[in-house]
mmCIF file of N, CA, C and O in Angstrom:
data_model
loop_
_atom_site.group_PDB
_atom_site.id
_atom_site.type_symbol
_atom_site.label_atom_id
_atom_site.label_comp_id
_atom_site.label_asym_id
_atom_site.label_seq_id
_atom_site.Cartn_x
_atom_site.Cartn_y
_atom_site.Cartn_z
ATOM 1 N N UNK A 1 0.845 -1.184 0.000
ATOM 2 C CA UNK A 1 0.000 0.000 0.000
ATOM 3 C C UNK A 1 0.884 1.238 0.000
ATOM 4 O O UNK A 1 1.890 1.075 0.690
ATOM 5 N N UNK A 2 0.791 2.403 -0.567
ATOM 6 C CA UNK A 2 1.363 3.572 -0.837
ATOM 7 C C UNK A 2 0.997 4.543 0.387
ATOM 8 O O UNK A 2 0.144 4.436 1.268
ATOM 9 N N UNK A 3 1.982 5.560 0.108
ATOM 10 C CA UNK A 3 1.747 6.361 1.717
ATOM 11 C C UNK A 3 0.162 7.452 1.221
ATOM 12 O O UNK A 3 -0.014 7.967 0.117
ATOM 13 N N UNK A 4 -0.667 7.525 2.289
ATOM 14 C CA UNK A 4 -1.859 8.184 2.263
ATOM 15 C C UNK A 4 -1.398 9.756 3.065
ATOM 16 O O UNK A 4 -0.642 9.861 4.030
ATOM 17 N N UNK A 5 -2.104 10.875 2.336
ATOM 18 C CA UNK A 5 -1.714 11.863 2.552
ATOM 19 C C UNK A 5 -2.695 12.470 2.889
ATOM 20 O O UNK A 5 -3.624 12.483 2.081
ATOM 21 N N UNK A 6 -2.838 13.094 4.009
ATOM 22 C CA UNK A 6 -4.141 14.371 4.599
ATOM 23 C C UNK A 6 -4.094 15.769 3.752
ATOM 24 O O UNK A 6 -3.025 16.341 3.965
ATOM 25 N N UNK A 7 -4.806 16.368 2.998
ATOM 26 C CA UNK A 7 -4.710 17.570 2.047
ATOM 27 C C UNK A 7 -5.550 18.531 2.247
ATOM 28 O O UNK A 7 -6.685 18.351 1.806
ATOM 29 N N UNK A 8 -5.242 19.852 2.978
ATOM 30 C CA UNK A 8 -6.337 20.392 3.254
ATOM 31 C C UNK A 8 -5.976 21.772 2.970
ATOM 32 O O UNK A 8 -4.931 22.294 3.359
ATOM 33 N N UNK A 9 -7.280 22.604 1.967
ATOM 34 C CA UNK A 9 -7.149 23.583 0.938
ATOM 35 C C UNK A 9 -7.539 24.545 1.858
ATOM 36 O O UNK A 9 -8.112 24.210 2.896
ATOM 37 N N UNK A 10 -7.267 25.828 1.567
ATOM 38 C CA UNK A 10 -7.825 26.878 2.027
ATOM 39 C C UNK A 10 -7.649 28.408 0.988
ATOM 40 O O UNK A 10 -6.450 28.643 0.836
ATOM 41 N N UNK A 11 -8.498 29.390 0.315
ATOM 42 C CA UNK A 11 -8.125 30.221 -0.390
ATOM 43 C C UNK A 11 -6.819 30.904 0.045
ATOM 44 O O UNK A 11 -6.687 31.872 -0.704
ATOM 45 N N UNK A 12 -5.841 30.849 0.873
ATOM 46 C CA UNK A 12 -4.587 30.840 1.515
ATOM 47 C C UNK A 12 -3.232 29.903 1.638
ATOM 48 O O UNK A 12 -2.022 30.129 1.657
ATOM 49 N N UNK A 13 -3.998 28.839 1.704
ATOM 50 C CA UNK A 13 -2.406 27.770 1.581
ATOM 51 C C UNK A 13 -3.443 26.167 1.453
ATOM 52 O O UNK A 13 -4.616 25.793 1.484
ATOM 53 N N UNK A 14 -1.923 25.594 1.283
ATOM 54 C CA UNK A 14 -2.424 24.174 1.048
ATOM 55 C C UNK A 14 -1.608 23.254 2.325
ATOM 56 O O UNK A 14 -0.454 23.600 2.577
ATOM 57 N N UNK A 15 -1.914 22.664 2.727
ATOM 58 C CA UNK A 15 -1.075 21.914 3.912
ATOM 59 C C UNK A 15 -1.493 20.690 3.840
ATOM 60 O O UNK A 15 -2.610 20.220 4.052
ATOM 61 N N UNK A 16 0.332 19.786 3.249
ATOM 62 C CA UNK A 16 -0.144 18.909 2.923
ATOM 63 C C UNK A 16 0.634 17.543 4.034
ATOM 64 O O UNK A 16 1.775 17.100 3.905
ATOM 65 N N UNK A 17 -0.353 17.136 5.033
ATOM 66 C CA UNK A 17 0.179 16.298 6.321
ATOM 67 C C UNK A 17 0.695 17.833 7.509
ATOM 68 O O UNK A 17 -0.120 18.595 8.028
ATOM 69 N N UNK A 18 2.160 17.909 7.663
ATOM 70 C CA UNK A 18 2.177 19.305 8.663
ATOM 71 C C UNK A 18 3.280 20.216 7.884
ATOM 72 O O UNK A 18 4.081 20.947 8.467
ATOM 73 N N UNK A 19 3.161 19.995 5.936
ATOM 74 C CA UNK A 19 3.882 20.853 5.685
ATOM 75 C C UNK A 19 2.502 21.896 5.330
ATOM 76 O O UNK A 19 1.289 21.688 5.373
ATOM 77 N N UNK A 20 3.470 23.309 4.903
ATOM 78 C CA UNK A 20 2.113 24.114 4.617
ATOM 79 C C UNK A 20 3.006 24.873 3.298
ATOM 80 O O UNK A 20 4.226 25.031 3.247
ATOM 81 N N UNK A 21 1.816 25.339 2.111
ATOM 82 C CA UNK A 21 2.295 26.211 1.348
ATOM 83 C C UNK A 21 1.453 27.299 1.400
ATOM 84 O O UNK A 21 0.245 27.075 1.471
ATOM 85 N N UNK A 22 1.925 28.634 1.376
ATOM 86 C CA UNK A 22 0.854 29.688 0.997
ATOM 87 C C UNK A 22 0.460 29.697 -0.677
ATOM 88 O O UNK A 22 1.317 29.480 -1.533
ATOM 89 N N UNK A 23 -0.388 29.865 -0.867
ATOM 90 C CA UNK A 23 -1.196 30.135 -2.105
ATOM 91 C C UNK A 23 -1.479 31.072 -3.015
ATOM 92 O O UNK A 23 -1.296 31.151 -4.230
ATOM 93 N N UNK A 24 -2.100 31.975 -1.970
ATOM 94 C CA UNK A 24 -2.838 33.398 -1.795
ATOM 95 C C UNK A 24 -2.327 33.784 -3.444
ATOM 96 O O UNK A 24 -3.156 33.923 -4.343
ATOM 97 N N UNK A 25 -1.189 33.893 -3.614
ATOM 98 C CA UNK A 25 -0.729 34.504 -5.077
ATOM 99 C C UNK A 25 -0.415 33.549 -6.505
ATOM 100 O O UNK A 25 0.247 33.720 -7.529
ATOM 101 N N UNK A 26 -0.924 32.911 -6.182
ATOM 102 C CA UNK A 26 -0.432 31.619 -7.152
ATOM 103 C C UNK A 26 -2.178 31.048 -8.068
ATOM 104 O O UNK A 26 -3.304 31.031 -7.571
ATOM 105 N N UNK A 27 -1.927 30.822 -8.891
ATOM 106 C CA UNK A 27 -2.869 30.180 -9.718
ATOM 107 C C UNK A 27 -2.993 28.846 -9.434
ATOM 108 O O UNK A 27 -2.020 28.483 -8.773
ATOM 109 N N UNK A 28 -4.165 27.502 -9.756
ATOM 110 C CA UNK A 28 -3.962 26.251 -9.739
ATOM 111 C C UNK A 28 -2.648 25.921 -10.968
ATOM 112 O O UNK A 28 -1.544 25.421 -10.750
ATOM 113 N N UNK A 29 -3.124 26.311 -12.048
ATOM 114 C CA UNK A 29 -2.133 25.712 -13.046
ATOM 115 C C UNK A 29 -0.365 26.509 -12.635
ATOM 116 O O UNK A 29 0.648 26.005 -13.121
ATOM 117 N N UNK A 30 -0.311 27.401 -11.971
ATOM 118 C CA UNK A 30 1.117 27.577 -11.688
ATOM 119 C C UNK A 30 1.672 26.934 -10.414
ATOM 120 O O UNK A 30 2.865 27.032 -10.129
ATOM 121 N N UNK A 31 0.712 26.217 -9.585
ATOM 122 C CA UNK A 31 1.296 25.260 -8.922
ATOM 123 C C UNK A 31 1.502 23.920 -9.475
ATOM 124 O O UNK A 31 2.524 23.284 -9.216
ATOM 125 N N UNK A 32 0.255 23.312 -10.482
ATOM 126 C CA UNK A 32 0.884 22.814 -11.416
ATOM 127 C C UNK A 32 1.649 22.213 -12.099
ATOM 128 O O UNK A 32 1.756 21.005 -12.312
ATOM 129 N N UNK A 33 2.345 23.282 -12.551
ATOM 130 C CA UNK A 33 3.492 23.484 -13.098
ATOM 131 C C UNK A 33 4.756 23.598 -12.725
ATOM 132 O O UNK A 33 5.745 23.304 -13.397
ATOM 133 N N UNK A 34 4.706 24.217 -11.172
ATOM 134 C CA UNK A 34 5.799 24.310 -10.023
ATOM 135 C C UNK A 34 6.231 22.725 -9.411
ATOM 136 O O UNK A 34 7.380 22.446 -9.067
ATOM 137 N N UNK A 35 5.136 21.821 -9.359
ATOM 138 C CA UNK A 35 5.289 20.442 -8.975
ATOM 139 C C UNK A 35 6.076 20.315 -10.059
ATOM 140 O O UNK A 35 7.296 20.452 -9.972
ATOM 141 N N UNK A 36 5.567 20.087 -10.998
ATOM 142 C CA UNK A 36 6.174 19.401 -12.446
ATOM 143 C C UNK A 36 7.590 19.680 -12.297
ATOM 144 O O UNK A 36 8.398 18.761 -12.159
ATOM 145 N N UNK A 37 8.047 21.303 -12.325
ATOM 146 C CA UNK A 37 9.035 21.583 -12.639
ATOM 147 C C UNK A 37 10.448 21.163 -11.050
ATOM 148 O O UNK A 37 11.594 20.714 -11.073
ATOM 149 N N UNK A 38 9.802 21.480 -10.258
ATOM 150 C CA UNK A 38 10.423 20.402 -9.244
ATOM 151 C C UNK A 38 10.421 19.602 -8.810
ATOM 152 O O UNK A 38 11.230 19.268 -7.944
ATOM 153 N N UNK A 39 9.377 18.860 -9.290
ATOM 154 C CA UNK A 39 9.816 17.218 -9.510
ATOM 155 C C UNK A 39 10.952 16.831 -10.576
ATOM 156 O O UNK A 39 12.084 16.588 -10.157
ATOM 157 N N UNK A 40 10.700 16.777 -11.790
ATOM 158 C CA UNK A 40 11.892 16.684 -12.702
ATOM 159 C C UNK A 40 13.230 17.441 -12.624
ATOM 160 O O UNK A 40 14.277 16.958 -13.057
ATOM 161 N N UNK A 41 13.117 18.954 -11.904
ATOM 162 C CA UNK A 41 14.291 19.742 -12.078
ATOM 163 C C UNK A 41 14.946 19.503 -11.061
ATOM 164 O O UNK A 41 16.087 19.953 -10.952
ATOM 165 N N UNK A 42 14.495 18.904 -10.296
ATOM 166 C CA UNK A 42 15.890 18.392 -8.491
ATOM 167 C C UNK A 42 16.513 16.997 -9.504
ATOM 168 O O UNK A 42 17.483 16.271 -9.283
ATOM 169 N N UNK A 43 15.810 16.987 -10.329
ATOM 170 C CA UNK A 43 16.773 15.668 -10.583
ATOM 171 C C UNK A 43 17.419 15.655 -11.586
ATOM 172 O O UNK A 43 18.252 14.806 -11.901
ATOM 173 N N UNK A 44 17.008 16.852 -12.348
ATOM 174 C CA UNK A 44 18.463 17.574 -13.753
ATOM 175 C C UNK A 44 19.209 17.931 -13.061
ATOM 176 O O UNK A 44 20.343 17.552 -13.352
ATOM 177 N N UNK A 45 19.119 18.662 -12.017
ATOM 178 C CA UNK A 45 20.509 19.645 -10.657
ATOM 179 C C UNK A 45 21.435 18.668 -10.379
ATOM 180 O O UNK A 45 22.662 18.653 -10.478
ATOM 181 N N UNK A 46 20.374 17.598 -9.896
ATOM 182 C CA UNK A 46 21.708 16.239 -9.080
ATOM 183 C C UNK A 46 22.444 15.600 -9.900
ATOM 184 O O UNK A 46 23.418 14.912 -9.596
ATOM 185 N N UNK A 47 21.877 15.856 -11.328
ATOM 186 C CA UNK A 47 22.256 15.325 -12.534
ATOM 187 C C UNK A 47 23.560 15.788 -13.673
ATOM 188 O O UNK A 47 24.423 15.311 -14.409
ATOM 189 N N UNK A 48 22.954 17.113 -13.180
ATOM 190 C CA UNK A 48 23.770 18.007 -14.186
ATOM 191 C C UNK A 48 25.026 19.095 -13.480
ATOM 192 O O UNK A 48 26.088 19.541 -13.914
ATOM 193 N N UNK A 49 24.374 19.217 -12.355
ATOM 194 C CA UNK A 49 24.792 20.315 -11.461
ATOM 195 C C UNK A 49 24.437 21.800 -12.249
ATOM 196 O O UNK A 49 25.403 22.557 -12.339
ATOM 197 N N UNK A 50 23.655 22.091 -12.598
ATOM 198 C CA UNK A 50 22.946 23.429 -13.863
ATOM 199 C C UNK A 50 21.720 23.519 -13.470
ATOM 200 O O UNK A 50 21.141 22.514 -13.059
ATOM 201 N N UNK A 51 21.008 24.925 -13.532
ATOM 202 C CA UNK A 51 19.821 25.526 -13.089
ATOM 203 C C UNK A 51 18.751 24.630 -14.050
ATOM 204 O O UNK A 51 19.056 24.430 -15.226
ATOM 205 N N UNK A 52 17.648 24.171 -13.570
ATOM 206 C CA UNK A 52 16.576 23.422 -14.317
ATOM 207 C C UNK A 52 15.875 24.740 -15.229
ATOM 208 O O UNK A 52 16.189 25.757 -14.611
ATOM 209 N N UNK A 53 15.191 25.056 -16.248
ATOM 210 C CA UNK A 53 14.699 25.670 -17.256
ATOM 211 C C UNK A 53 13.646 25.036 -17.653
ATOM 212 O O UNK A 53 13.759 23.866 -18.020
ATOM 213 N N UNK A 54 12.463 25.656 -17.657
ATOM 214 C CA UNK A 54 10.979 25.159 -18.387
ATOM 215 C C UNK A 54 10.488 25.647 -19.028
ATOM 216 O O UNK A 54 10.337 26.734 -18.470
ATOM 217 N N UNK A 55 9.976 25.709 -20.061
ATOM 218 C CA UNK A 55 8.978 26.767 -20.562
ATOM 219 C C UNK A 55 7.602 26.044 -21.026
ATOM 220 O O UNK A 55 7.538 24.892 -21.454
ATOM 221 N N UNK A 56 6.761 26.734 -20.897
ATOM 222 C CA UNK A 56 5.410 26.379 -20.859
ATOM 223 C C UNK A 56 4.252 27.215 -21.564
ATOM 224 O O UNK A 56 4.219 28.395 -21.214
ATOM 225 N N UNK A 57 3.491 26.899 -22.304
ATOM 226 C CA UNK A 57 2.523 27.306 -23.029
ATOM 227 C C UNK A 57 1.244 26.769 -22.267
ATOM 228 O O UNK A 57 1.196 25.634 -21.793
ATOM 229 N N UNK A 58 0.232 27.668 -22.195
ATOM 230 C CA UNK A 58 -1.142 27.066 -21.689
ATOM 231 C C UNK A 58 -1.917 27.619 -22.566
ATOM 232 O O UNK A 58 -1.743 28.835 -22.631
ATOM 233 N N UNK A 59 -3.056 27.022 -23.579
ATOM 234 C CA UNK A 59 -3.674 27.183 -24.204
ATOM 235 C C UNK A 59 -5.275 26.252 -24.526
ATOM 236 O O UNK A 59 -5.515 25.411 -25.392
ATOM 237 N N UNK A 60 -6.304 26.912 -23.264
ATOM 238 C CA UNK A 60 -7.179 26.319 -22.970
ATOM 239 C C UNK A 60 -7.020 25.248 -22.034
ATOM 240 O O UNK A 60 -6.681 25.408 -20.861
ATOM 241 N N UNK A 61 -7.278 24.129 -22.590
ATOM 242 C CA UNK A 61 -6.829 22.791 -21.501
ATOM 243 C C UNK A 61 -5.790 21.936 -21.994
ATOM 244 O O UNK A 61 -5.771 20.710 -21.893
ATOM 245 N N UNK A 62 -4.778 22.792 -22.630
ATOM 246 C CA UNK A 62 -3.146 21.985 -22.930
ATOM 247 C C UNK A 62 -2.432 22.657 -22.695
ATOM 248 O O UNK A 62 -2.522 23.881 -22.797
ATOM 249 N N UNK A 63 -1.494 22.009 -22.301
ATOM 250 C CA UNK A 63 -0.185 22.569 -21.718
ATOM 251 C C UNK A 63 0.453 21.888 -22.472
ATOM 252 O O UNK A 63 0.122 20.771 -22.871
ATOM 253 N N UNK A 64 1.574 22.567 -22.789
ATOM 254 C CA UNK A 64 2.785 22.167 -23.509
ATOM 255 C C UNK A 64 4.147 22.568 -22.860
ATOM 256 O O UNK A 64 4.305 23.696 -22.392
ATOM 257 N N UNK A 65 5.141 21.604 -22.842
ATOM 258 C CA UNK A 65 6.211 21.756 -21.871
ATOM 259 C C UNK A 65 7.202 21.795 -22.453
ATOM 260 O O UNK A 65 7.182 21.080 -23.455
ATOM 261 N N UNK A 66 8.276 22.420 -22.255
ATOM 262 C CA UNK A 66 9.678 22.059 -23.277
ATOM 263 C C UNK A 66 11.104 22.158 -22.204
ATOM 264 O O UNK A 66 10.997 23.055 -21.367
ATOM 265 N N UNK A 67 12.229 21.454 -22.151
ATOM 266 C CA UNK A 67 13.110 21.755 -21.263
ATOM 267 C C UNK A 67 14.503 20.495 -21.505
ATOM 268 O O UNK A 67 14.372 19.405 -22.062
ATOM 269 N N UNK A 68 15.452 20.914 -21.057
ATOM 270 C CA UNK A 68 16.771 19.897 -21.278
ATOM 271 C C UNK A 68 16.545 18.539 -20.435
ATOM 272 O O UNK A 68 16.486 18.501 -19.206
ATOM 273 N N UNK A 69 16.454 17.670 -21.114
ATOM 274 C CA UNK A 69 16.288 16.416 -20.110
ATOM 275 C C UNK A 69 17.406 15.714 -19.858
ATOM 276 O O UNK A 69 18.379 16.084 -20.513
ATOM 277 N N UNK A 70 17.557 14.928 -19.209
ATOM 278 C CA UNK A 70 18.706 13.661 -18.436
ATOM 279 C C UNK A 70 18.444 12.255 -19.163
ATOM 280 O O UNK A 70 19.373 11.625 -19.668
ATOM 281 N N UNK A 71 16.927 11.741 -19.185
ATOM 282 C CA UNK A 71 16.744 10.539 -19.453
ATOM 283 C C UNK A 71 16.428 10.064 -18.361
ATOM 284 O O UNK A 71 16.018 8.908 -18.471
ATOM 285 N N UNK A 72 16.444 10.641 -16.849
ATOM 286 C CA UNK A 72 15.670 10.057 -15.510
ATOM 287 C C UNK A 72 14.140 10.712 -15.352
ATOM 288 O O UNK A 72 13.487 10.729 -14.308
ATOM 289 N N UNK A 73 13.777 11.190 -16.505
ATOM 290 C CA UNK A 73 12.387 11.798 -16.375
ATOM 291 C C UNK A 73 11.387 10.726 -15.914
ATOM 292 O O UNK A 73 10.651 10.986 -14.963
ATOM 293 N N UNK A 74 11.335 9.851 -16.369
ATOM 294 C CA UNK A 74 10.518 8.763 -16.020
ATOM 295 C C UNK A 74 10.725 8.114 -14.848
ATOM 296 O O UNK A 74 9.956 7.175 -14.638
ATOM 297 N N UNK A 75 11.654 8.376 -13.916
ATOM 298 C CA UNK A 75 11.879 7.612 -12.421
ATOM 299 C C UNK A 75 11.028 8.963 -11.738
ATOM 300 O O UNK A 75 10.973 8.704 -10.536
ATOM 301 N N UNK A 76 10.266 10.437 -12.016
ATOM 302 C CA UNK A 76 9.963 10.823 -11.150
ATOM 303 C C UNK A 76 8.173 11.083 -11.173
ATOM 304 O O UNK A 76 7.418 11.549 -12.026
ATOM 305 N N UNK A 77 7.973 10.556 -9.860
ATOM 306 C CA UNK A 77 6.779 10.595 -10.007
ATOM 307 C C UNK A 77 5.650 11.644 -10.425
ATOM 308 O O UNK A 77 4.478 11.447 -10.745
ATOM 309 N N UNK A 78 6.326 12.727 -10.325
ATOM 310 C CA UNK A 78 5.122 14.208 -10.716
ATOM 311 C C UNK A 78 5.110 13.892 -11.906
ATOM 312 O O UNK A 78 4.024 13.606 -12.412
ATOM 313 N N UNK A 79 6.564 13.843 -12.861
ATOM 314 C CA UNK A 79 6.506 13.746 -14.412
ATOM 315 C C UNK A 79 5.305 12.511 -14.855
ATOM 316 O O UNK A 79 4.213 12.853 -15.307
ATOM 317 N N UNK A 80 5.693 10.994 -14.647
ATOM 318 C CA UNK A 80 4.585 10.332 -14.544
ATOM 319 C C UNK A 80 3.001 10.427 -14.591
ATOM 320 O O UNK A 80 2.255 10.041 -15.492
ATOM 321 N N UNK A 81 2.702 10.997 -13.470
ATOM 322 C CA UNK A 81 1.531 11.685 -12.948
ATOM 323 C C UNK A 81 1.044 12.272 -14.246
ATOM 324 O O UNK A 81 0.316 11.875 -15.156
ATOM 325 N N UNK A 82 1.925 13.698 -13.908
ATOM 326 C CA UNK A 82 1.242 14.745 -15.200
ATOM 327 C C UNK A 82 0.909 14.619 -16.770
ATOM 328 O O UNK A 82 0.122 15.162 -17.544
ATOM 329 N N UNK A 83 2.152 13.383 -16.871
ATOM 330 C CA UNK A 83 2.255 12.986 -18.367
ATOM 331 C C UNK A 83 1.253 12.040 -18.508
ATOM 332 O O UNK A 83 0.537 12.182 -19.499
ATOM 333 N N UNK A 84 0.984 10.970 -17.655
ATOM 334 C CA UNK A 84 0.193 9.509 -17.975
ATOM 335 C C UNK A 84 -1.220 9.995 -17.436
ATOM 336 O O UNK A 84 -2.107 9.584 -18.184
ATOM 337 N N UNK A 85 -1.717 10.759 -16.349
ATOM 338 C CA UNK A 85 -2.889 10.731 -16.715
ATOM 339 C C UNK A 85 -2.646 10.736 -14.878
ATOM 340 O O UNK A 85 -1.564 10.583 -14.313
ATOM 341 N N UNK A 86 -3.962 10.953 -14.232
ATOM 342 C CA UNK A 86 -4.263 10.979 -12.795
ATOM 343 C C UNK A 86 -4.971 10.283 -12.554
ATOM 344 O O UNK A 86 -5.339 9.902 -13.665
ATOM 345 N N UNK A 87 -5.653 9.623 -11.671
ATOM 346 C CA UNK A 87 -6.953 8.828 -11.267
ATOM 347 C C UNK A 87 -7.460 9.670 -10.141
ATOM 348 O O UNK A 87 -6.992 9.826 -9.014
ATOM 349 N N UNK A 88 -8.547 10.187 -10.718
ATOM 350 C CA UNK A 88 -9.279 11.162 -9.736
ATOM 351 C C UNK A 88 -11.004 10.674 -9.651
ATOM 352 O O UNK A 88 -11.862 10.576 -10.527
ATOM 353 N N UNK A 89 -11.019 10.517 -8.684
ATOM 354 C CA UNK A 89 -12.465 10.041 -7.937
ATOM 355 C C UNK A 89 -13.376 11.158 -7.258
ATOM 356 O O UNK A 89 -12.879 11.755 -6.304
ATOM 357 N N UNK A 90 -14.799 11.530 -7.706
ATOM 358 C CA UNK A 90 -15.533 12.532 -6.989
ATOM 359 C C UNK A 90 -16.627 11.852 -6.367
ATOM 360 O O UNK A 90 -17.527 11.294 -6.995
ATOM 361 N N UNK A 91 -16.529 11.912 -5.036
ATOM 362 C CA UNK A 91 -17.418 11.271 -4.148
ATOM 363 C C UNK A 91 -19.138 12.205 -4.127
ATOM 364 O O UNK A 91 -19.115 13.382 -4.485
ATOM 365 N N UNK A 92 -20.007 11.806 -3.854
ATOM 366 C CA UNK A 92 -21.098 12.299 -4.096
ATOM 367 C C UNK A 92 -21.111 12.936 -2.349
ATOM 368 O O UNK A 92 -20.595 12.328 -1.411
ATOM 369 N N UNK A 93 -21.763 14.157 -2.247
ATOM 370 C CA UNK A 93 -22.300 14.799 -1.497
ATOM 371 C C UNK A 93 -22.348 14.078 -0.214
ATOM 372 O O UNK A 93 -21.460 14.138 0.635
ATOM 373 N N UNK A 94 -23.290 13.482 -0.131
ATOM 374 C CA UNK A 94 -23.607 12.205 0.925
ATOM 375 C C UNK A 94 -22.897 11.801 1.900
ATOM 376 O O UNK A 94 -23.059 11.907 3.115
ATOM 377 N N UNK A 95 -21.582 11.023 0.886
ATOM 378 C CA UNK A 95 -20.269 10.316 1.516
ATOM 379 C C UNK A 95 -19.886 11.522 1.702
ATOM 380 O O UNK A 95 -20.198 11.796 2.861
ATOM 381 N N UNK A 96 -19.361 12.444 1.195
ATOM 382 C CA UNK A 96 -18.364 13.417 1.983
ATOM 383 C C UNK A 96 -18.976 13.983 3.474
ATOM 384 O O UNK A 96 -18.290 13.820 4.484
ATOM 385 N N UNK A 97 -19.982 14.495 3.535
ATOM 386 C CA UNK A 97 -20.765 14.800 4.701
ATOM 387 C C UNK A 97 -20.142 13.518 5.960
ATOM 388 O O UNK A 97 -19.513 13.629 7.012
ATOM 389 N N UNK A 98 -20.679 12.385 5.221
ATOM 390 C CA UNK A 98 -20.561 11.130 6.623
ATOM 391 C C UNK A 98 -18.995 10.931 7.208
ATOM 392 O O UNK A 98 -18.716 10.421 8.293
ATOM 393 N N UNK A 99 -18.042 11.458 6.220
ATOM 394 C CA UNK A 99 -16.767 11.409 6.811
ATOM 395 C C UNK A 99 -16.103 12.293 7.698
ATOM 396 O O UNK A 99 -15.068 11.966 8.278
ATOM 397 N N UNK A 100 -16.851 13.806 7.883
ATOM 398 C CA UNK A 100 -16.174 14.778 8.589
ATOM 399 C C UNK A 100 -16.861 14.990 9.585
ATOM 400 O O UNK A 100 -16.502 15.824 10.416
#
């Protein structure tokens, strides 16, 4: 079983278990994109020892990504994630109520 994570939003920050991020100035898609880019870019740094570089186009509901790779893109899980697809589940009204 994989580690389960507590995630709790607020128009202010996101705190995810007892780390916390502020928000307040940030878009969804530029956090995003901030995962993406530090997920893959800690591992061009350890790789390369050189600043990670992204550039990004958003146009409607595509994103397009461009940047120097290693060939360890695929050992990290955000890249994965973002590239292959998510499994996202919306619980009906009901159930969410009975859990909190």
């Amino acid at each position: 079983m994989g580690v389960r994570l507590s995630i709790i939003v607020t128009p202010e920050k996101v705190q995810i278990g007892d780390k916390t991020i502020y928000v307040d100035n940030l878009r969804p898609v530029e956090l995003l994109l901030a995962a993406l880019a530090y997920g893959i870019g800690i591992r061009y740094i350890d790789k390369t020892g050189e600043v990670f570089v992204m550039q990004c186009e958003v146009e409607g509901y595509q994103i397009k990504c461009e940047a120097n790779c290693t060939g360890e893109e695929e050992r990290c899980l955000v890249f994965r994630t973002v590239t292959k697809g998510v499994q996202f589940t919306c619980r009906d009204k009901a159930q969410t109520r009975a859990e909190t």
